[in-house]
PDB file of C-alpha atoms in Angstrom:
ATOM      1  CA  LYS A   1       0.171  -0.234  -0.061  1.00 60.00           C
ATOM      2  CA  ARG A   2       2.895   2.385   0.535  1.00 67.00           C
ATOM      3  CA  ASP A   3       4.476   1.511  -2.576  1.00 74.00           C
ATOM      4  CA  LYS A   4       1.158   2.150  -4.480  1.00 69.00           C
ATOM      5  CA  GLN A   5       0.957   6.036  -2.085  1.00 69.00           C
ATOM      6  CA  LEU A   6       4.768   6.906  -3.270  1.00 75.00           C
ATOM      7  CA  GLN A   7       4.223   6.216  -6.824  1.00 72.00           C
ATOM      8  CA  SER A   8       0.674   8.500  -6.943  1.00 69.00           C
ATOM      9  CA  PHE A   9       2.565  11.073  -5.329  1.00 72.00           C
ATOM     10  CA  VAL A  10       5.285  10.854  -8.301  1.00 77.00           C
ATOM     11  CA  TRP A  11       2.979  10.278 -10.850  1.00 70.00           C
ATOM     12  CA  LEU A  12       0.972  13.894  -8.764  1.00 71.00           C
ATOM     13  CA  ILE A  13       4.323  16.092  -9.111  1.00 77.00           C
ATOM     14  CA  THR A  14       4.891  15.159 -12.955  1.00 77.00           C
ATOM     15  CA  PHE A  15       1.346  15.588 -13.657  1.00 71.00           C
ATOM     16  CA  ALA A  16       2.100  19.513 -11.767  1.00 73.00           C
ATOM     17  CA  VAL A  17       5.440  19.721 -13.522  1.00 78.00           C
ATOM     18  CA  VAL A  18       4.165  18.905 -16.294  1.00 72.00           C
ATOM     19  CA  CYS A  19       1.299  21.626 -15.975  1.00 68.00           C
ATOM     20  CA  THR A  20       3.157  24.020 -14.638  1.00 70.00           C
ATOM     21  CA  PHE A  21       5.076  24.179 -18.263  1.00 72.00           C
ATOM     22  CA  PHE A  22       2.594  24.428 -20.367  1.00 65.00           C
ATOM     23  CA  LEU A  23       1.288  27.432 -18.155  1.00 60.00           C
ATOM     24  CA  LYS A  24       4.841  29.120 -18.903  1.00 64.00           C
ATOM     25  CA  SER A  25       6.019  29.064 -21.484  1.00 64.00           C
ATOM     26  CA  VAL A  26       3.512  27.268 -24.669  1.00 58.00           C
ATOM     27  CA  PRO A  27       2.374  30.145 -26.458  1.00 58.00           C
ATOM     28  CA  LEU A  28      -1.471  30.277 -28.149  1.00 53.00           C
ATOM     29  CA  SER A  29       0.168  29.495 -31.481  1.00 52.00           C
ATOM     30  CA  ARG A  30       1.590  26.556 -30.301  1.00 57.00           C
ATOM     31  CA  ASP A  31      -2.751  24.412 -30.375  1.00 65.00           C
ATOM     32  CA  ARG A  32      -1.419  20.921 -31.218  1.00 66.00           C
ATOM     33  CA  LEU A  33       1.460  21.450 -28.730  1.00 68.00           C
ATOM     34  CA  HIS A  34      -1.079  22.055 -26.217  1.00 70.00           C
ATOM     35  CA  PHE A  35      -3.542  19.653 -26.964  1.00 72.00           C
ATOM     36  CA  LEU A  36      -1.183  17.306 -27.036  1.00 73.00           C
ATOM     37  CA  GLY A  37      -0.122  18.683 -23.580  1.00 77.00           C
ATOM     38  CA  TYR A  38      -2.867  18.173 -21.823  1.00 78.00           C
ATOM     39  CA  GLY A  39      -3.888  15.087 -23.394  1.00 78.00           C
ATOM     40  CA  VAL A  40      -0.923  13.615 -21.245  1.00 78.00           C
ATOM     41  CA  SER A  41      -1.599  15.808 -18.392  1.00 80.00           C
ATOM     42  CA  SER A  42      -4.466  13.416 -18.273  1.00 80.00           C
ATOM     43  CA  LEU A  43      -2.691  10.561 -18.762  1.00 79.00           C
ATOM     44  CA  PHE A  44      -0.172  11.608 -15.493  1.00 78.00           C
ATOM     45  CA  LEU A  45      -3.497  12.620 -13.536  1.00 80.00           C
ATOM     46  CA  TYR A  46      -4.729   9.276 -14.282  1.00 79.00           C
ATOM     47  CA  ARG A  47      -2.091   7.377 -12.859  1.00 76.00           C
ATOM     48  CA  ALA A  48      -2.066   9.768  -9.764  1.00 76.00           C
ATOM     49  CA  LEU A  49      -5.618   8.660  -7.861  1.00 77.00           C
ATOM     50  CA  ARG A  50      -5.738   5.405 -10.112  1.00 75.00           C
ATOM     51  CA  HIS A  51      -5.312   4.081  -6.428  1.00 70.00           C
ATOM     52  CA  VAL A  52      -6.711   6.698  -4.089  1.00 71.00           C
ATOM     53  CA  ILE A  53     -10.043   6.658  -6.084  1.00 73.00           C
ATOM     54  CA  ALA A  54     -11.097   3.427  -7.022  1.00 68.00           C
ATOM     55  CA  SER A  55     -14.324   3.341  -9.424  1.00 72.00           C
ATOM     56  CA  TYR A  56     -14.692   5.313 -12.016  1.00 75.00           C
ATOM     57  CA  LEU A  57     -15.922   8.406 -10.613  1.00 81.00           C
ATOM     58  CA  LEU A  58     -12.112   8.737 -11.676  1.00 81.00           C
ATOM     59  CA  TYR A  59     -12.655  10.144 -14.553  1.00 81.00           C
ATOM     60  CA  VAL A  60     -14.797  12.735 -13.542  1.00 83.00           C
ATOM     61  CA  TRP A  61     -12.182  13.892 -10.716  1.00 83.00           C
ATOM     62  CA  ALA A  62      -9.831  13.898 -13.456  1.00 84.00           C
ATOM     63  CA  ILE A  63     -11.722  15.641 -15.585  1.00 84.00           C
ATOM     64  CA  ILE A  64     -12.191  18.308 -12.773  1.00 87.00           C
ATOM     65  CA  PHE A  65      -8.986  18.612 -12.308  1.00 85.00           C
ATOM     66  CA  ILE A  66      -8.042  19.484 -16.016  1.00 84.00           C
ATOM     67  CA  MET A  67     -10.982  22.016 -15.904  1.00 85.00           C
ATOM     68  CA  LEU A  68      -9.430  23.681 -12.830  1.00 87.00           C
ATOM     69  CA  PHE A  69      -6.518  24.291 -14.083  1.00 83.00           C
ATOM     70  CA  ALA A  70      -7.390  24.667 -18.075  1.00 82.00           C
ATOM     71  CA  LEU A  71      -9.514  27.465 -15.798  1.00 85.00           C
ATOM     72  CA  LEU A  72      -6.219  28.043 -14.586  1.00 83.00           C
ATOM     73  CA  ASP A  73      -4.298  28.689 -17.439  1.00 77.00           C
ATOM     74  CA  GLU A  74      -6.835  31.407 -19.273  1.00 78.00           C
ATOM     75  CA  LEU A  75      -7.365  33.673 -15.528  1.00 80.00           C
ATOM     76  CA  CYS A  76      -3.850  33.465 -15.672  1.00 77.00           C
ATOM     77  CA  GLN A  77      -3.535  34.576 -19.294  1.00 73.00           C
ATOM     78  CA  LEU A  78      -6.382  37.457 -17.852  1.00 76.00           C
ATOM     79  CA  SER A  79      -3.212  39.307 -16.642  1.00 70.00           C
ATOM     80  CA  GLY A  80      -0.953  39.581 -19.419  1.00 66.00           C
ATOM     81  CA  LEU A  81       1.088  36.350 -17.774  1.00 57.00           C
ATOM     82  CA  GLY A  82       3.529  35.356 -21.173  1.00 58.00           C
ATOM     83  CA  GLY A  83       1.762  37.354 -23.956  1.00 63.00           C
ATOM     84  CA  ARG A  84      -1.074  35.133 -24.004  1.00 66.00           C
ATOM     85  CA  SER A  85      -4.807  36.083 -23.997  1.00 71.00           C
ATOM     86  CA  PHE A  86      -8.075  34.815 -22.101  1.00 74.00           C
ATOM     87  CA  SER A  87      -9.773  32.288 -24.639  1.00 76.00           C
ATOM     88  CA  PHE A  88     -13.143  30.109 -24.301  1.00 82.00           C
ATOM     89  CA  LYS A  89     -11.214  28.184 -27.034  1.00 79.00           C
ATOM     90  CA  ASP A  90      -8.437  27.154 -25.074  1.00 78.00           C
ATOM     91  CA  ILE A  91     -10.371  26.208 -22.288  1.00 80.00           C
ATOM     92  CA  GLY A  92     -12.512  23.761 -25.107  1.00 83.00           C
ATOM     93  CA  VAL A  93      -9.319  22.487 -26.525  1.00 80.00           C
ATOM     94  CA  ASP A  94      -7.845  21.569 -22.911  1.00 80.00           C
ATOM     95  CA  TRP A  95     -10.930  19.960 -22.075  1.00 83.00           C
ATOM     96  CA  PHE A  96     -11.276  17.707 -25.043  1.00 84.00           C
ATOM     97  CA  ALA A  97      -7.693  16.805 -24.966  1.00 82.00           C
ATOM     98  CA  ALA A  98      -8.312  15.809 -21.660  1.00 84.00           C
ATOM     99  CA  SER A  99     -11.232  14.351 -21.930  1.00 85.00           C
ATOM    100  CA  LEU A 100     -10.025  12.520 -25.389  1.00 83.00           C
ATOM    101  CA  GLY A 101      -6.937  10.954 -23.300  1.00 82.00           C
ATOM    102  CA  LEU A 102      -9.046  10.173 -20.376  1.00 83.00           C
ATOM    103  CA  ALA A 103     -10.952   8.267 -22.841  1.00 84.00           C
ATOM    104  CA  LEU A 104      -8.425   6.499 -24.750  1.00 81.00           C
ATOM    105  CA  ILE A 105      -7.422   5.067 -20.600  1.00 80.00           C
ATOM    106  CA  ALA A 106     -10.704   3.872 -20.745  1.00 79.00           C
ATOM    107  CA  LEU A 107     -11.541   2.423 -23.630  1.00 80.00           C
ATOM    108  CA  VAL A 108      -8.447   0.736 -25.193  1.00 76.00           C
ATOM    109  CA  VAL A 109      -5.818   1.011 -21.692  1.00 72.00           C
ATOM    110  CA  ARG A 110      -7.883  -0.313 -19.049  1.00 73.00           C
ATOM    111  CA  PRO A 111      -9.917  -3.457 -21.002  1.00 71.00           C
ATOM    112  CA  LYS A 112      -6.142  -4.488 -21.788  1.00 74.00           C
ATOM    113  CA  LEU A 113      -4.347  -4.158 -18.570  1.00 70.00           C
ATOM    114  CA  GLU A 114      -7.691  -6.580 -17.463  1.00 74.00           C
ATOM    115  CA  ILE A 115      -7.242  -9.112 -19.440  1.00 78.00           C
ATOM    116  CA  ILE A 116      -3.037  -9.205 -18.765  1.00 78.00           C
ATOM    117  CA  ASN A 117      -4.211  -9.069 -15.385  1.00 76.00           C
ATOM    118  CA  ILE A 118      -6.769 -11.750 -15.861  1.00 81.00           C
ATOM    119  CA  LYS A 119      -3.451 -13.508 -18.244  1.00 83.00           C
ATOM    120  CA  ILE A 120      -1.311 -13.701 -15.171  1.00 84.00           C
ATOM    121  CA  ARG A 121      -3.533 -15.097 -12.445  1.00 85.00           C
ATOM    122  CA  ARG A 122      -4.327 -18.037 -14.394  1.00 88.00           C
ATOM    123  CA  ILE A 123      -0.143 -18.751 -14.726  1.00 88.00           C
ATOM    124  CA  ALA A 124      -0.087 -17.670 -10.744  1.00 88.00           C
ATOM    125  CA  LYS A 125      -2.582 -20.158 -10.207  1.00 90.00           C
ATOM    126  CA  LYS A 126      -1.749 -23.323 -12.354  1.00 89.00           C
ATOM    127  CA  LEU A 127       2.266 -22.447 -11.028  1.00 88.00           C
ATOM    128  CA  SER A 128       0.522 -23.010  -7.637  1.00 89.00           C
ATOM    129  CA  GLN A 129      -1.021 -25.630  -8.591  1.00 87.00           C
ATOM    130  CA  LEU A 130       2.197 -27.231 -10.410  1.00 87.00           C
ATOM    131  CA  LYS A 131       4.345 -26.697  -6.426  1.00 87.00           C
ATOM    132  CA  GLU A 132       1.553 -28.094  -5.084  1.00 86.00           C
ATOM    133  CA  PHE A 133       2.262 -31.136  -7.566  1.00 82.00           C
ATOM    134  CA  GLN A 134       5.805 -31.709  -7.269  1.00 84.00           C
ATOM    135  CA  LYS A 135       5.404 -31.226  -3.368  1.00 84.00           C
ATOM    136  CA  LEU A 136       2.838 -33.674  -3.103  1.00 82.00           C
ATOM    137  CA  HIS A 137       4.580 -35.834  -5.191  1.00 81.00           C
ATOM    138  CA  SER A 138       7.922 -35.262  -3.471  1.00 76.00           C
ATOM    139  CA  ARG A 139       7.566 -37.132  -0.254  1.00 65.00           C
ATOM    140  CA  ASN A 140       6.549 -40.298  -2.509  1.00 56.00           C
TER     141      ASN A 140
END
């Protein structure tokens, strides 16, 4: 359990670093990079929260955090930080990128991980049965 908490903390720090990078250095003219950044940020946030929130609420919380961060990003631009200006379009692009990243995780990555996890459990069970069989027959 402690390992999972540490791993979550590391991913949360990674999320914060990536988001801070995008707050400070990605100009408005790089919409594609901005889109990619929020998509990757949603992945980091998912990794950070997956051991803490164990259900589909994880996706809801991740979207809420990303939206709050996108809003914070745009509010910082109201003060003229970084030479950019406030835009509802940017908030929409950020939200769409994060939603797309999380949908990719939910619909592609997690099901594949579940299949792998099931196969690993089957192999572990067979190995356990084999060890029991060997113990039983090595006594004779």
